[in-house]
mmCIF file of C-alpha atoms in Angstrom:
data_model
loop_
_atom_site.group_PDB
_atom_site.id
_atom_site.type_symbol
_atom_site.label_atom_id
_atom_site.label_comp_id
_atom_site.label_asym_id
_atom_site.label_seq_id
_atom_site.Cartn_x
_atom_site.Cartn_y
_atom_site.Cartn_z
ATOM 1 C CA MET A 1 22.021 79.543 1.921
ATOM 2 C CA ASN A 2 19.265 77.472 3.505
ATOM 3 C CA ASN A 3 20.859 74.116 4.230
ATOM 4 C CA ASN A 4 18.346 71.284 3.891
ATOM 5 C CA LEU A 5 20.890 68.577 4.720
ATOM 6 C CA ARG A 6 20.919 66.401 7.815
ATOM 7 C CA ALA A 7 23.719 64.607 9.621
ATOM 8 C CA GLY A 8 24.229 61.117 8.246
ATOM 9 C CA ASP A 9 22.787 61.956 4.824
ATOM 10 C CA CYS A 10 24.885 60.220 2.166
ATOM 11 C CA SER A 11 23.433 61.958 -0.890
ATOM 12 C CA PRO A 12 26.061 62.551 -3.596
ATOM 13 C CA ILE A 13 27.902 65.850 -3.517
ATOM 14 C CA PHE A 14 28.140 67.714 -6.831
ATOM 15 C CA ILE A 15 30.974 70.162 -7.486
ATOM 16 C CA GLY A 16 30.989 72.578 -10.400
ATOM 17 C CA GLY A 17 32.422 75.857 -11.571
ATOM 18 C CA ALA A 18 33.972 77.496 -14.595
ATOM 19 C CA GLY A 19 37.033 75.621 -15.768
ATOM 20 C CA ARG A 20 40.243 76.766 -14.018
ATOM 21 C CA SER A 21 38.324 77.970 -10.943
ATOM 22 C CA GLY A 22 39.815 75.469 -8.502
ATOM 23 C CA THR A 23 37.354 72.606 -8.847
ATOM 24 C CA THR A 24 40.153 70.025 -9.007
ATOM 25 C CA LEU A 25 41.701 71.438 -5.845
ATOM 26 C CA LEU A 26 38.383 71.154 -4.067
ATOM 27 C CA ARG A 27 37.864 67.628 -5.307
ATOM 28 C CA VAL A 28 41.192 66.349 -3.912
ATOM 29 C CA ILE A 29 40.471 68.079 -0.600
ATOM 30 C CA LEU A 30 37.078 66.368 -0.349
ATOM 31 C CA ASP A 31 38.652 63.085 -1.426
ATOM 32 C CA SER A 32 41.075 63.297 1.495
ATOM 33 C CA HIS A 33 38.205 63.286 4.019
ATOM 34 C CA PRO A 34 37.690 59.862 5.644
ATOM 35 C CA ASN A 35 33.975 59.816 4.750
ATOM 36 C CA ILE A 36 34.094 61.113 1.160
ATOM 37 C CA VAL A 37 35.518 59.783 -2.072
ATOM 38 C CA CYS A 38 35.809 62.135 -5.038
ATOM 39 C CA GLY A 39 37.491 60.562 -8.037
ATOM 40 C CA PRO A 40 38.551 61.823 -11.463
ATOM 41 C CA GLU A 41 35.984 63.770 -13.445
ATOM 42 C CA LEU A 42 33.162 61.488 -14.507
ATOM 43 C CA LYS A 43 32.500 64.021 -17.316
ATOM 44 C CA VAL A 44 29.147 62.467 -18.248
ATOM 45 C CA THR A 45 27.213 64.007 -15.337
ATOM 46 C CA PRO A 46 26.355 67.152 -17.346
ATOM 47 C CA ASN A 47 25.234 64.951 -20.259
ATOM 48 C CA LEU A 48 23.072 62.914 -17.912
ATOM 49 C CA ALA A 49 21.522 66.082 -16.503
ATOM 50 C CA GLN A 50 20.800 67.395 -20.005
ATOM 51 C CA MET A 51 19.158 64.109 -20.891
ATOM 52 C CA TRP A 52 17.049 64.344 -17.707
ATOM 53 C CA PHE A 53 15.945 67.812 -18.819
ATOM 54 C CA ASP A 54 15.009 66.543 -22.283
ATOM 55 C CA PHE A 55 13.047 63.616 -20.829
ATOM 56 C CA GLN A 56 11.081 65.908 -18.549
ATOM 57 C CA ARG A 57 9.944 67.798 -21.645
ATOM 58 C CA THR A 58 8.882 64.687 -23.591
ATOM 59 C CA PRO A 59 5.066 64.415 -23.303
ATOM 60 C CA SER A 60 4.880 61.006 -24.982
ATOM 61 C CA LEU A 61 6.402 59.395 -21.883
ATOM 62 C CA GLY A 62 3.049 59.938 -20.202
ATOM 63 C CA HIS A 63 1.613 57.246 -22.444
ATOM 64 C CA TYR A 64 3.938 54.836 -20.644
ATOM 65 C CA TYR A 65 2.627 55.991 -17.257
ATOM 66 C CA LEU A 66 5.897 57.745 -16.496
ATOM 67 C CA LEU A 67 5.492 60.760 -14.237
ATOM 68 C CA PRO A 68 8.168 63.421 -13.587
ATOM 69 C CA ASN A 69 9.104 61.749 -10.294
ATOM 70 C CA ASP A 70 9.598 58.472 -12.141
ATOM 71 C CA ILE A 71 12.063 60.175 -14.471
ATOM 72 C CA ASN A 72 13.857 61.694 -11.467
ATOM 73 C CA SER A 73 14.230 58.261 -9.905
ATOM 74 C CA ILE A 74 15.375 56.575 -13.122
ATOM 75 C CA PHE A 75 18.130 59.111 -13.728
ATOM 76 C CA ALA A 76 19.193 59.155 -10.088
ATOM 77 C CA GLN A 77 19.602 55.392 -10.188
ATOM 78 C CA LEU A 78 21.520 55.621 -13.461
ATOM 79 C CA PHE A 79 23.984 58.074 -11.942
ATOM 80 C CA LEU A 80 24.395 55.959 -8.813
ATOM 81 C CA SER A 81 24.981 52.844 -10.917
ATOM 82 C CA LEU A 82 27.881 54.659 -12.607
ATOM 83 C CA VAL A 83 29.640 55.638 -9.385
ATOM 84 C CA GLU A 84 28.706 52.910 -6.888
ATOM 85 C CA LYS A 85 31.534 50.493 -7.695
ATOM 86 C CA TYR A 86 34.048 53.313 -7.246
ATOM 87 C CA ARG A 87 32.515 54.294 -3.908
ATOM 88 C CA VAL A 88 32.476 50.714 -2.650
ATOM 89 C CA ALA A 89 36.111 50.198 -3.696
ATOM 90 C CA SER A 90 37.089 53.297 -1.723
ATOM 91 C CA GLY A 91 35.575 51.956 1.484
ATOM 92 C CA LYS A 92 33.952 55.333 2.114
ATOM 93 C CA LYS A 93 30.288 56.028 2.722
ATOM 94 C CA ARG A 94 29.746 59.020 0.443
ATOM 95 C CA ILE A 95 30.680 60.036 -3.077
ATOM 96 C CA ALA A 96 31.316 63.474 -4.535
ATOM 97 C CA GLU A 97 31.457 64.089 -8.284
ATOM 98 C CA LYS A 98 33.440 66.940 -9.764
ATOM 99 C CA SER A 99 32.902 67.871 -13.373
ATOM 100 C CA PRO A 100 33.302 71.648 -13.848
ATOM 101 C CA HIS A 101 30.270 71.882 -16.103
ATOM 102 C CA ASN A 102 28.022 70.457 -13.427
ATOM 103 C CA VAL A 103 27.632 74.164 -12.704
ATOM 104 C CA PHE A 104 25.394 74.509 -15.763
ATOM 105 C CA TYR A 105 23.082 71.782 -14.444
ATOM 106 C CA PHE A 106 22.820 72.391 -10.708
ATOM 107 C CA ARG A 107 19.068 72.892 -10.959
ATOM 108 C CA CYS A 108 18.574 69.666 -12.928
ATOM 109 C CA LEU A 109 20.755 67.721 -10.514
ATOM 110 C CA SER A 110 18.780 69.059 -7.568
ATOM 111 C CA TYR A 111 15.587 67.514 -8.922
ATOM 112 C CA MET A 112 17.291 64.168 -9.389
ATOM 113 C CA PHE A 113 18.855 64.400 -5.918
ATOM 114 C CA PRO A 114 16.835 66.846 -3.757
ATOM 115 C CA LYS A 115 19.188 66.389 -0.782
ATOM 116 C CA SER A 116 22.465 66.634 -2.666
ATOM 117 C CA PRO A 117 24.826 69.523 -1.891
ATOM 118 C CA LEU A 118 25.681 71.720 -4.856
ATOM 119 C CA VAL A 119 29.123 73.234 -4.368
ATOM 120 C CA HIS A 120 29.908 76.133 -6.691
ATOM 121 C CA MET A 121 33.610 76.985 -6.906
ATOM 122 C CA ILE A 122 34.111 80.650 -7.841
ATOM 123 C CA ARG A 123 37.363 82.395 -8.740
ATOM 124 C CA ASP A 124 38.230 85.907 -9.884
ATOM 125 C CA GLY A 125 37.253 85.874 -13.544
ATOM 126 C CA ARG A 126 40.370 87.767 -14.545
ATOM 127 C CA ASP A 127 42.579 84.993 -13.176
ATOM 128 C CA VAL A 128 40.321 82.346 -14.713
ATOM 129 C CA ILE A 129 40.729 83.994 -18.108
ATOM 130 C CA CYS A 130 44.510 84.091 -17.782
ATOM 131 C CA SER A 131 44.569 80.413 -16.874
ATOM 132 C CA LEU A 132 42.152 79.383 -19.629
ATOM 133 C CA LEU A 133 44.354 81.027 -22.243
ATOM 134 C CA THR A 134 47.227 78.708 -21.291
ATOM 135 C CA MET A 135 45.177 75.539 -21.772
ATOM 136 C CA ASP A 136 45.590 73.232 -24.744
ATOM 137 C CA TRP A 137 42.026 71.944 -24.760
ATOM 138 C CA TYR A 138 40.342 70.481 -27.822
ATOM 139 C CA ASP A 139 36.669 69.803 -28.480
ATOM 140 C CA PRO A 140 36.417 65.996 -28.887
ATOM 141 C CA MET A 141 33.489 66.401 -31.294
ATOM 142 C CA THR A 142 35.284 68.706 -33.723
ATOM 143 C CA ASP A 143 38.939 68.110 -32.847
ATOM 144 C CA LYS A 144 39.358 71.890 -32.832
ATOM 145 C CA PRO A 145 40.692 74.055 -30.009
ATOM 146 C CA VAL A 146 38.078 75.163 -27.463
ATOM 147 C CA ASP A 147 37.362 78.766 -28.440
ATOM 148 C CA TYR A 148 37.540 80.176 -24.917
ATOM 149 C CA THR A 149 41.131 78.965 -24.578
ATOM 150 C CA ARG A 150 42.172 81.035 -27.596
ATOM 151 C CA ASP A 151 40.338 84.331 -27.240
ATOM 152 C CA VAL A 152 40.062 86.778 -24.319
ATOM 153 C CA ARG A 153 36.504 87.803 -25.135
ATOM 154 C CA LYS A 154 35.338 84.206 -25.469
ATOM 155 C CA ALA A 155 37.034 83.325 -22.177
ATOM 156 C CA ALA A 156 35.321 86.227 -20.424
ATOM 157 C CA GLU A 157 31.943 85.293 -21.887
ATOM 158 C CA TYR A 158 32.414 81.692 -20.801
ATOM 159 C CA TRP A 159 33.276 82.698 -17.216
ATOM 160 C CA VAL A 160 30.274 85.005 -16.956
ATOM 161 C CA LEU A 161 27.926 82.354 -18.361
ATOM 162 C CA ALA A 162 29.220 79.647 -16.012
ATOM 163 C CA VAL A 163 29.012 81.808 -12.890
ATOM 164 C CA ARG A 164 25.592 83.252 -13.760
ATOM 165 C CA LYS A 165 24.193 79.809 -14.535
ATOM 166 C CA GLY A 166 25.501 78.358 -11.316
ATOM 167 C CA ARG A 167 24.115 81.222 -9.245
ATOM 168 C CA GLU A 168 20.643 80.666 -10.692
ATOM 169 C CA ALA A 169 20.468 77.713 -8.319
ATOM 170 C CA ARG A 170 20.363 80.056 -5.313
ATOM 171 C CA ALA A 171 16.894 81.273 -6.232
ATOM 172 C CA ASP A 172 15.502 77.867 -7.142
ATOM 173 C CA PRO A 173 13.076 76.482 -4.514
ATOM 174 C CA VAL A 174 14.719 73.051 -4.646
ATOM 175 C CA ALA A 175 18.357 73.719 -5.572
ATOM 176 C CA GLY A 176 18.684 76.784 -3.369
ATOM 177 C CA ARG A 177 18.234 74.758 -0.198
ATOM 178 C CA ASN A 178 21.516 72.908 -0.692
ATOM 179 C CA TYR A 179 23.625 75.388 -2.656
ATOM 180 C CA ILE A 180 26.900 76.846 -1.384
ATOM 181 C CA GLU A 181 29.575 79.018 -2.951
ATOM 182 C CA ILE A 182 33.251 78.517 -2.176
ATOM 183 C CA TYR A 183 35.586 81.292 -3.265
ATOM 184 C CA TYR A 184 38.971 80.101 -4.480
ATOM 185 C CA GLU A 185 40.748 83.080 -2.948
ATOM 186 C CA LYS A 186 39.262 82.472 0.499
ATOM 187 C CA LEU A 187 40.184 78.799 0.277
ATOM 188 C CA ILE A 188 43.793 79.706 -0.519
ATOM 189 C CA GLN A 189 44.128 82.488 2.052
ATOM 190 C CA ASP A 190 42.197 80.929 4.939
ATOM 191 C CA PRO A 191 41.805 77.231 4.180
ATOM 192 C CA GLU A 192 40.877 75.997 7.642
ATOM 193 C CA ALA A 193 38.025 78.441 8.211
ATOM 194 C CA THR A 194 36.731 78.012 4.654
ATOM 195 C CA LEU A 195 36.786 74.224 4.844
ATOM 196 C CA LYS A 196 35.257 74.079 8.300
ATOM 197 C CA GLU A 197 32.322 76.046 6.909
ATOM 198 C CA LEU A 198 32.062 73.689 3.945
ATOM 199 C CA PHE A 199 32.185 70.479 5.970
ATOM 200 C CA ALA A 200 29.667 71.866 8.442
ATOM 201 C CA PHE A 201 27.391 72.540 5.469
ATOM 202 C CA LEU A 202 27.917 68.975 4.280
ATOM 203 C CA HIS A 203 27.199 67.711 7.807
ATOM 204 C CA GLU A 204 30.521 65.929 7.849
ATOM 205 C CA PRO A 205 32.843 66.060 10.878
ATOM 206 C CA TRP A 206 35.861 68.325 10.674
ATOM 207 C CA ASP A 207 39.112 66.438 10.162
ATOM 208 C CA PRO A 208 42.385 68.393 9.834
ATOM 209 C CA VAL A 209 43.723 65.710 7.508
ATOM 210 C CA VAL A 210 41.996 67.584 4.665
ATOM 211 C CA LEU A 211 44.591 70.353 5.044
ATOM 212 C CA THR A 212 47.302 67.891 4.008
ATOM 213 C CA TYR A 213 45.391 66.514 1.019
ATOM 214 C CA TYR A 214 48.576 66.609 -1.090
ATOM 215 C CA LYS A 215 50.181 63.848 0.992
ATOM 216 C CA GLN A 216 47.636 61.277 -0.124
ATOM 217 C CA GLY A 217 48.111 59.203 -3.263
ATOM 218 C CA ARG A 218 45.216 59.265 -5.707
ATOM 219 C CA ASN A 219 44.260 58.870 -9.347
ATOM 220 C CA LEU A 220 44.385 62.308 -10.973
ATOM 221 C CA ALA A 221 43.721 60.889 -14.462
ATOM 222 C CA GLU A 222 45.853 63.529 -16.209
ATOM 223 C CA GLU A 223 43.544 66.362 -15.111
ATOM 224 C CA SER A 224 44.722 69.841 -16.094
ATOM 225 C CA SER A 225 45.603 70.791 -12.512
ATOM 226 C CA ALA A 226 47.134 67.450 -11.509
ATOM 227 C CA ASP A 227 50.558 68.926 -10.812
ATOM 228 C CA GLN A 228 49.266 71.920 -8.854
ATOM 229 C CA VAL A 229 46.970 69.924 -6.562
ATOM 230 C CA SER A 230 49.784 67.559 -5.628
ATOM 231 C CA LYS A 231 51.415 70.400 -3.668
ATOM 232 C CA PRO A 232 50.484 72.418 -0.571
ATOM 233 C CA LEU A 233 48.288 75.468 -1.119
ATOM 234 C CA TYR A 234 50.159 78.398 -2.620
ATOM 235 C CA LYS A 235 49.251 81.995 -3.425
ATOM 236 C CA ASN A 236 51.293 82.462 -6.599
ATOM 237 C CA ALA A 237 48.244 82.269 -8.866
ATOM 238 C CA LEU A 238 46.338 85.042 -7.077
ATOM 239 C CA LYS A 239 45.981 88.282 -9.049
ATOM 240 C CA ARG A 240 48.029 86.961 -11.950
ATOM 241 C CA TRP A 241 45.786 89.028 -14.190
ATOM 242 C CA ALA A 242 47.549 92.212 -13.074
ATOM 243 C CA HIS A 243 50.623 91.295 -15.119
ATOM 244 C CA ASP A 244 49.254 88.693 -17.564
ATOM 245 C CA LEU A 245 46.459 90.765 -19.127
ATOM 246 C CA THR A 246 47.433 93.480 -21.569
ATOM 247 C CA PRO A 247 45.712 96.896 -21.401
ATOM 248 C CA ASP A 248 43.588 95.876 -24.407
ATOM 249 C CA ASP A 249 42.705 92.584 -22.725
ATOM 250 C CA LYS A 250 41.609 94.423 -19.595
ATOM 251 C CA GLU A 251 39.258 96.650 -21.571
ATOM 252 C CA ILE A 252 37.601 93.593 -23.118
ATOM 253 C CA VAL A 253 37.227 91.930 -19.707
ATOM 254 C CA LYS A 254 35.745 95.088 -18.213
ATOM 255 C CA GLU A 255 33.194 95.246 -21.026
ATOM 256 C CA VAL A 256 32.151 91.598 -20.738
ATOM 257 C CA ALA A 257 32.683 90.715 -17.089
ATOM 258 C CA GLY A 258 33.109 93.996 -15.228
ATOM 259 C CA ASN A 259 29.653 94.066 -13.658
ATOM 260 C CA LEU A 260 29.916 90.487 -12.412
ATOM 261 C CA LEU A 261 33.370 91.120 -10.955
ATOM 262 C CA ILE A 262 31.874 93.999 -8.977
ATOM 263 C CA GLU A 263 28.855 91.926 -7.940
ATOM 264 C CA LEU A 264 31.120 89.199 -6.584
ATOM 265 C CA GLY A 265 33.328 91.660 -4.727
ATOM 266 C CA TYR A 266 36.408 91.203 -6.885
ATOM 267 C CA ALA A 267 36.397 94.873 -7.889
ATOM 268 C CA ASN A 268 34.894 98.069 -6.515
ATOM 269 C CA ASP A 269 34.609 99.671 -9.928
ATOM 270 C CA LEU A 270 36.131 99.419 -13.398
ATOM 271 C CA ASN A 271 39.223 101.427 -12.574
ATOM 272 C CA TRP A 272 41.742 98.594 -12.541
#
């Protein structure tokens, strides 16, 4: 982590992570800070980032005297135009945007906003899988269930892809300067220390009010974790995989995600 931020910088904060990794929890915590507003998922940020990527690869734009930096500026302004009214209404100086799949576009977002923090929420993939399999999510394009909420292997593949993609930002010369990982388990077990580190990274003053985020009223827009994040932190969801995954499920997860679980420190080996 090579923090390129400076005190007083109001660049947007982007939060991402595999679904069911605690991104909603982090968003309500940030939203409780007196300087930061973080509303319901905008959802279009990943689409905007994908469009930015496509534009950067469109050579015909050069005929219109548009350089890569011009495209960066255009898309940055488009994003800001989408969130500025919400920020102004909040009375706060800085906005954070949480859409889980921002994690797939951290590198794109870093070129649009070179000073923006990229906060990657990471959770034990085994617990993520268990949680995903309880979700009733449908693809709005096909009106069919999201495959990784119906199948252990698909859920494991999704978690690995999301985490790997997010971690690519660490090695990027632009994104890596403002990238940080927050582990769900550390946040739950030692919230004050974990959040002090995060707010120091964001160059925002520590305020203990963030520890009582659940006391503040806010628009949760029917997010999947709305009920959970309206309560104090609890440890009930830690290591749920130990009793929720069947022996056959565990073998599939070991095959697909075992190496990443070891890399992240969630397992020492595959004997679990």
